[in-house]
C-alpha positions as a printed Julia matrix, in Angstrom:
493×3 Matrix{Float64}:
  -8.79  19.89  74.38
 -11.8   22.19  73.81
 -12.31  23.65  70.32
 -12.26  27.47  70.38
 -12.59  28.1   66.81
 -15.42  30.16  65.52
 -18.49  28.22  64.54
 -20.1   30.04  61.44
 -23.83  29.63  61.3
 -25.68  28.85  58.4
 -27.6   32.02  58.73
 -24.46  34.16  58.81
 -23.4   32.08  55.64
 -26.75  32.99  53.89
 -26.33  36.69  54.96
 -23.06  36.77  53.31
 -24.34  35.06  49.96
 -26.8   37.59  49.72
 -24.02  40.44  49.62
 -22.82  38.9   46.19
 -19.94  36.21  47.57
 -19.77  32.95  45.95
 -19.54  29.54  47.67
 -15.81  29.47  47.06
 -15.34  32.78  49.16
 -17.93  32.1   52.05
 -16.68  30.78  55.47
 -16.66  27.29  56.19
 -19.57  26.01  58.38
 -18.4   23.16  60.74
 -20.31  20.33  58.68
 -17.9   21.5   55.67
 -14.7   21.3   57.48
 -13.73  18.01  56.42
 -10.05  18.08  56.86
  -8.43  16.36  60.13
  -4.76  16.26  61.39
  -4.31  12.89  58.9
  -5.29  14.83  55.85
  -2.97  17.52  56.8
  -0.25  15.03  57.4
  -0.56  13.76  53.89
  -1.17  17.17  52.31
   2.42  18.36  51.81
   4.61  15.27  51.26
   4.55  15.38  47.6
   5.45  19.08  47.73
   8.55  18.09  49.44
   9.92  15.32  47.25
   9.81  17.15  43.85
  12.41  17.45  41.14
  13.34  21.46  41.74
  13.55  20.58  45.38
  16.26  17.7   44.78
  17.96  20.21  42.28
  18.4   22.68  44.85
  19.94  20.19  47.26
  22.7   19.83  44.67
  23.29  23.47  44.85
  23.25  23.36  48.77
  26.21  20.53  48.53
  28.28  23.45  46.68
  27.92  25.98  49.79
  31.03  24.12  51.44
  28.92  22.48  54.08
  29.48  18.69  54.87
  26.5   16.24  53.85
  25.51  15.8   57.4
  25.22  19.75  57.92
  23.26  19.96  54.8
  20.88  17.28  56.37
  20.58  19.08  59.63
  20.14  22.56  57.72
  17.1   20.98  55.76
  15.61  19.79  59.13
  15.89  23.03  60.78
  14.47  24.67  57.74
  11.48  22.16  57.99
  10.76  23.54  61.76
  10.96  26.9   60.38
   8.59  26.26  57.52
   6.17  24.42  59.79
   5.8   27.47  62.39
   5.35  29.66  59.5
   2.74  27.44  57.88
   0.64  26.81  61.11
   0.86  30.25  62.28
  -0.43  31.96  58.83
  -3.1   29.19  58.95
  -4.52  30.13  62.14
  -7.1   32.67  60.65
  -8.36  30.28  58.17
  -8.77  27.35  60.72
 -10.33  29.7   63.38
 -12.82  31.51  60.99
 -13.03  29.18  58.19
 -12.09  31.89  55.65
  -9.73  31.71  52.6
  -6.7   33.37  51.74
  -8.58  36.34  49.82
 -10.86  37.15  53.02
  -7.65  36.42  55.32
  -5.54  38.98  53.17
  -8.38  41.35  52.87
  -8.57  41.53  56.74
  -5.04  42.6   56.85
  -4.61  44.94  53.92
  -8.56  46.07  53.35
 -10.45  45.23  50.45
  -8.87  47.5   48.05
  -5.28  46.82  49.31
  -5.62  43.07  49.13
  -5.85  43.22  45.54
  -2.26  43.67  44.58
  -0.72  41.11  46.93
  -3.55  38.74  46.2
  -2.78  39.08  42.34
   0.8   38.64  42.98
   0.52  35.46  44.94
  -2.72  34.06  43.43
  -2.29  34.83  39.83
   1.38  35.8   38.75
   3.49  33.41  41.09
   0.71  30.63  41.11
   0.26  30.38  37.25
   3.82  30.98  36.18
   4.97  28.35  38.99
   2.06  26.03  37.57
   3.46  26.26  34.0
   6.97  25.65  35.13
   6.36  22.96  37.57
   4.13  21.33  34.39
   7.12  21.58  32.12
   9.57  20.28  34.95
   7.15  17.33  35.43
   6.79  16.79  31.6
  10.74  16.23  31.44
  10.22  13.16  33.69
   7.05  12.23  31.74
   9.08  12.52  28.47
  11.8   10.05  30.12
   9.38   7.59  31.12
   7.57   7.35  27.75
  10.83   7.12  26.06
  11.57   4.1   28.07
   8.53   2.49  27.46
   8.07   3.55  23.59
  11.44   4.66  22.14
  10.04   5.61  18.96
   8.05   8.28  20.6
  11.17  10.41  21.02
  11.62  10.47  17.38
   8.06  12.15  16.49
   8.26  15.12  14.35
  11.79  14.68  13.8
  13.48  17.97  14.07
  10.68  19.9   14.04
   9.68  22.21  16.93
   6.87  24.46  18.18
   8.21  27.67  19.54
  11.63  26.11  20.89
  10.05  22.85  21.88
  10.12  19.65  20.01
   7.14  17.58  19.18
   7.62  14.87  21.74
   8.51  17.62  24.38
   5.17  19.5   23.34
   2.96  16.17  23.6
   4.47  15.16  26.8
   3.85  18.88  28.33
   0.21  19.03  26.89
  -0.71  15.59  28.37
   0.73  16.5   31.88
  -0.72  19.87  31.78
  -4.08  18.44  31.34
  -3.8   15.86  34.03
  -2.75  18.66  36.4
  -5.73  20.69  35.41
  -8.04  17.72  35.88
  -6.76  17.31  39.42
  -7.21  21.09  40.0
 -10.75  20.86  38.92
 -11.36  18.11  41.32
 -10.28  20.53  44.17
  -9.64  19.4   47.83
 -11.76  16.38  47.87
  -9.79  14.63  45.07
  -6.62  16.07  46.23
  -7.15  14.29  49.98
  -7.57  10.93  48.29
  -4.53  11.66  45.87
  -2.33  12.63  48.82
  -3.36   9.8   50.98
  -2.17   7.49  48.12
   0.87   9.09  47.34
   2.26   9.65  50.86
   2.9    5.73  51.41
   4.36   5.53  47.96
   6.92   8.4   48.86
   8.07   6.18  51.88
   8.6    3.11  49.69
  10.32   4.75  46.62
  12.56   7.41  47.97
  13.29   5.19  50.83
  14.26   2.43  48.29
  16.28   5.05  46.31
  18.32   6.17  49.28
  19.03   2.48  50.09
  20.34   1.69  46.49
  22.43   5.01  46.72
  23.9    4.06  49.89
  24.85   0.64  48.54
  25.94   2.16  45.16
  28.54   4.35  47.03
  29.9    1.69  49.4
  27.88   2.52  52.57
  26.68   5.69  54.29
  29.94   6.45  55.58
  31.23   7.19  52.23
  28.26   9.38  51.38
  28.73  11.42  54.77
  32.51  11.79  54.49
  31.9   12.98  50.73
  34.33  15.95  49.77
  32.15  19.04  49.07
  35.33  21.57  49.57
  34.81  22.35  45.9
  32.41  25.22  46.38
  32.59  28.0   44.16
  33.04  30.65  46.84
  34.01  30.61  50.48
  30.99  31.24  52.84
  30.6   31.31  56.32
  29.04  28.03  57.59
  26.65  30.0   59.75
  25.56  32.02  56.95
  25.55  28.99  54.63
  22.69  27.53  57.3
  20.72  30.72  56.91
  21.02  30.67  53.18
  19.58  27.07  53.1
  16.88  28.0   55.43
  15.94  31.06  53.16
  15.79  29.02  50.27
  13.3   26.59  51.76
  11.08  29.32  53.18
  11.46  30.8   49.49
  10.15  27.56  47.88
   7.35  27.83  50.51
   6.52  31.53  50.4
   3.57  31.21  48.02
   1.73  28.27  49.75
   2.52  29.84  52.96
   1.32  33.13  52.37
  -2.03  31.32  51.06
  -2.24  28.35  53.31
  -5.96  29.53  54.49
  -7.13  28.25  51.29
  -6.36  24.86  52.95
  -6.78  25.43  56.63
 -10.42  27.02  55.92
 -11.36  23.24  55.85
  -9.77  22.11  58.96
 -12.2   20.46  61.56
 -10.02  22.57  64.13
  -6.86  24.61  64.45
  -5.52  21.7   66.49
  -5.78  19.49  63.65
  -4.11  21.76  61.08
  -1.13  22.63  63.44
  -0.47  18.99  64.53
  -1.1   17.76  60.91
   1.05  20.39  59.26
   3.93  20.38  61.96
   4.15  16.48  61.72
   3.95  16.53  57.93
   6.34  18.88  57.16
   8.92  17.76  59.93
   8.6   13.95  58.82
   8.59  14.73  55.19
  11.86  17.04  55.33
  13.71  14.53  57.56
  12.91  11.79  54.73
  13.98  14.38  52.15
  17.2   15.5   53.87
  18.29  11.64  54.17
  17.2   10.55  50.83
  18.25  13.68  48.7
  21.7   13.76  50.08
  22.17  10.16  49.83
  20.93   9.89  46.12
  22.66  12.74  44.81
  26.02  11.79  46.43
  25.6    8.08  46.13
  24.76   8.58  42.41
  27.77  10.72  41.59
  30.13   8.28  43.51
  28.71   5.48  41.56
  28.46   6.82  38.43
  31.92   8.64  38.56
  30.52  12.38  37.86
  29.02  14.96  39.8
  25.36  14.83  39.05
  22.89  17.01  40.5
  19.93  16.2   38.49
  18.04  13.47  40.2
  16.17  12.68  36.61
  19.56  12.02  35.13
  20.35   9.7   37.77
  17.53   7.69  37.45
  17.69   7.61  33.67
  21.17   5.94  34.23
  19.68   3.0   35.98
  19.65  -0.45  34.13
  16.57  -1.76  35.97
  13.84  -0.97  33.57
  11.09  -1.34  36.32
  12.71   0.74  38.87
  13.04   3.56  36.57
   9.42   3.54  35.58
   8.34   3.28  39.35
  10.38   6.06  40.44
   9.7    8.43  37.24
   6.24   7.77  38.22
   6.34   8.86  41.57
   8.08  12.19  40.49
   5.17  12.98  38.2
   2.85  12.36  41.24
   4.9   14.35  43.5
   5.08  17.33  41.0
   0.91  16.99  40.63
   0.52  17.28  44.26
   2.71  20.29  44.4
   1.09  21.87  41.62
  -2.29  21.35  43.07
  -1.49  22.44  46.53
   0.77  25.25  45.95
  -0.24  26.57  42.4
  -3.63  25.7   40.72
  -5.85  25.86  43.87
  -4.7   29.24  45.01
  -4.78  30.71  41.55
  -8.41  29.67  41.35
  -9.5   30.69  44.61
  -7.93  34.23  43.75
  -9.39  34.58  40.22
 -12.7   33.86  41.94
 -12.19  36.64  44.74
 -11.18  39.03  41.92
 -14.15  38.27  39.75
 -16.72  36.76  42.31
 -19.87  37.24  40.16
 -18.32  35.84  36.95
 -15.69  33.33  37.94
 -16.12  30.26  40.51
 -13.42  27.85  41.48
 -13.67  25.63  38.64
 -13.78  28.33  36.0
 -10.63  29.74  37.79
  -8.76  26.61  37.39
  -9.6   26.5   33.67
  -8.38  30.18  33.17
  -5.37  29.98  35.31
  -4.38  26.51  33.37
  -5.0   28.24  30.07
  -2.61  31.03  30.65
  -0.04  28.83  32.25
   0.12  27.15  28.73
   0.02  30.2   26.86
   3.02  31.63  28.52
   5.1   28.77  27.21
   7.26  28.16  30.35
   9.83  26.06  28.4
  10.97  29.58  26.95
  11.12  31.03  30.21
  13.66  28.26  31.21
  15.69  28.72  28.27
  17.66  31.65  30.27
  18.21  30.41  33.82
  19.14  33.93  35.45
  15.92  35.51  33.98
  13.68  33.01  35.46
  15.33  32.87  38.75
  15.28  36.7   39.1
  11.59  36.65  38.38
  11.08  33.99  41.09
  13.37  35.62  43.5
  11.52  38.8   43.04
   7.92  37.16  43.69
   9.48  35.29  46.64
  10.84  38.8   47.76
   7.35  40.38  47.65
   5.49  37.36  49.58
   8.16  37.56  52.3
   7.09  40.92  53.35
   3.48  40.05  52.88
   3.58  37.23  55.1
   5.3   39.51  57.55
   2.69  42.05  57.69
  -0.33  39.24  57.72
   1.31  37.41  60.83
   2.11  40.81  62.69
  -1.28  42.05  62.08
  -3.44  38.86  63.13
  -1.33  38.07  66.16
  -0.18  41.16  67.36
  -2.24  43.96  66.18
  -5.78  42.19  66.1
  -4.99  39.5   68.89
  -6.42  36.9   66.43
  -9.53  38.45  66.17
 -11.49  39.03  63.08
 -15.21  40.59  62.7
 -16.46  38.3   59.93
 -20.0   40.59  59.51
 -17.62  43.54  58.72
 -15.14  41.32  56.86
 -17.81  40.35  54.35
 -18.44  43.85  53.17
 -22.11  44.5   52.2
 -21.63  46.64  48.76
 -24.94  48.2   49.31
 -23.91  50.0   52.44
 -21.46  52.73  52.14
 -19.93  52.3   55.8
 -16.85  54.18  55.66
 -16.3   53.19  59.38
 -15.76  49.45  58.3
 -12.18  48.53  59.5
 -11.77  46.29  56.48
 -12.78  48.89  53.75
 -10.14  50.92  51.87
  -6.26  50.32  51.9
  -4.43  49.81  54.85
  -1.6   52.47  54.42
   0.67  51.31  57.16
   0.52  47.62  55.97
   1.52  48.98  52.38
   4.44  51.15  53.67
   5.77  48.27  55.74
   5.65  45.91  52.8
   7.12  48.42  50.22
   9.91  49.48  52.54
  10.74  45.64  53.31
  10.52  44.82  49.87
  12.99  47.38  48.43
  15.29  46.34  51.51
  15.19  42.68  50.63
  15.78  43.48  46.77
  18.74  45.87  47.66
  21.25  42.98  47.33
  20.39  42.51  43.63
  21.24  46.17  42.68
  23.73  47.26  45.28
  26.98  45.04  45.28
  27.68  45.81  48.7
  24.62  44.41  49.86
  24.68  41.32  47.82
  24.47  38.92  51.03
  20.97  40.29  51.44
  19.93  38.62  48.14
  20.88  35.16  49.64
  18.54  35.83  52.84
  15.87  37.86  51.08
  12.78  36.04  52.25
  13.93  36.24  55.99
  15.2   40.16  55.49
  11.69  41.05  53.88
   9.64  39.06  56.27
  11.34  40.38  59.42
  11.59  44.2   58.36
   7.93  44.26  57.18
   6.85  42.46  60.73
   8.92  45.09  62.52
   8.02  48.18  60.66
   4.38  47.42  60.57
   4.11  46.69  64.08
   5.83  49.98  64.94
   3.76  52.06  62.55
   0.59  50.46  63.83
   1.41  51.19  67.68
   2.47  54.65  66.8
  -0.07  55.5   64.39
  -3.37  54.81  66.65
  -3.97  53.95  70.3
  -7.12  52.28  69.24
  -6.47  49.95  66.24
  -9.44  47.72  67.02
 -12.03  49.79  65.15
 -10.03  52.1   63.12
 -10.63  52.05  59.46
  -7.79  51.45  57.14
  -8.86  54.32  54.6
């Protein structure tokens, strides 16, 4: 199939660079697009098989659905996520532009700052710190198995609520994640290529162990999940799981152009991401349900923390291998979903002073200073914070997709998008603030958050991403169609 993506010339890049844009913000020329379908196939594998996702499945089993229905809901969720990721990644793969410029094409150069800051700085940096802390818990178990005396270092002393062994484990894991982030996409491609087959082997092996430990697949599939804390309509439970999975991908899905800008073609990123997410979630659906239920049956307790199940194993080698792979998947998740977007966004906000590598260091230091272990002391507050960020990004994604596909018909004027600060061109379509986009985003945000404040609308909180995305999409589309007969050349402000 012929590649219809826009071929950015060296002359265009040189012209944009003269306007003050650093290399990280410039569109990628064909020779710099080095990610094919195979690269995208391995890209998200580690982001699926991480500790928080396994814990979430434990929560899904309490919704009252049977194990097979939880698996099916996860696979359907994967299809929805894959469509979202590939569609929102088309602007990046067609024009070779990063998320910051994709966002500008929708919200305008001034309007892009707030949603960009929320996604690239607040959400990404907070998640980076939280994922580092979660990974450090696995690292602490790993080190404790190899060197039991490590867990006694410092005695009862603590540093702002965390013990010395925990702080050392966190610092070590944080530094490793920062180094991977500094390496950028090239290091990440190699890292995920190695990690992908390990995921198949380790999590497949864990699932086989769990099935045998439970007495067969039948015991797992017939496991009684009727102990749900509340009665939920099965169809609505499906939507709750789909929404939860989408919320996990809300941040990387919004900024997916940071990765698709490197695609050799739109076809490569579409085929690669679709296959990656579907295959990864089929494996994840089977392994997560099998491991959590199988482990619970085997040990005679309902245990939904996969780390606790692995920690109970008698086989030292198996514990080491499993914990190592969990650590690697957390690193992959942190790089793809958090530190890389944060670095790019900091570079976009301060293009003359901050490049990509400086952005990684700044974001990493901030993620350490916020002391993420403190945020996790109160489960209610951290989930309210993260759900609020997700509720913001759902409407943002809805506006972005509506604008690119249905308002602009997948067309971006690169020369206008890379605004020349020396020219005071008020007619430039990308200058200012897209008021209609902001109106749609704010209204959709208020609707998606309404369930947290109005008891009668509590159900909305359980599907907030879906509600926010749908409302923003519809409101923005109507506002644009009613607001102007010619939306192609009209400036935002």
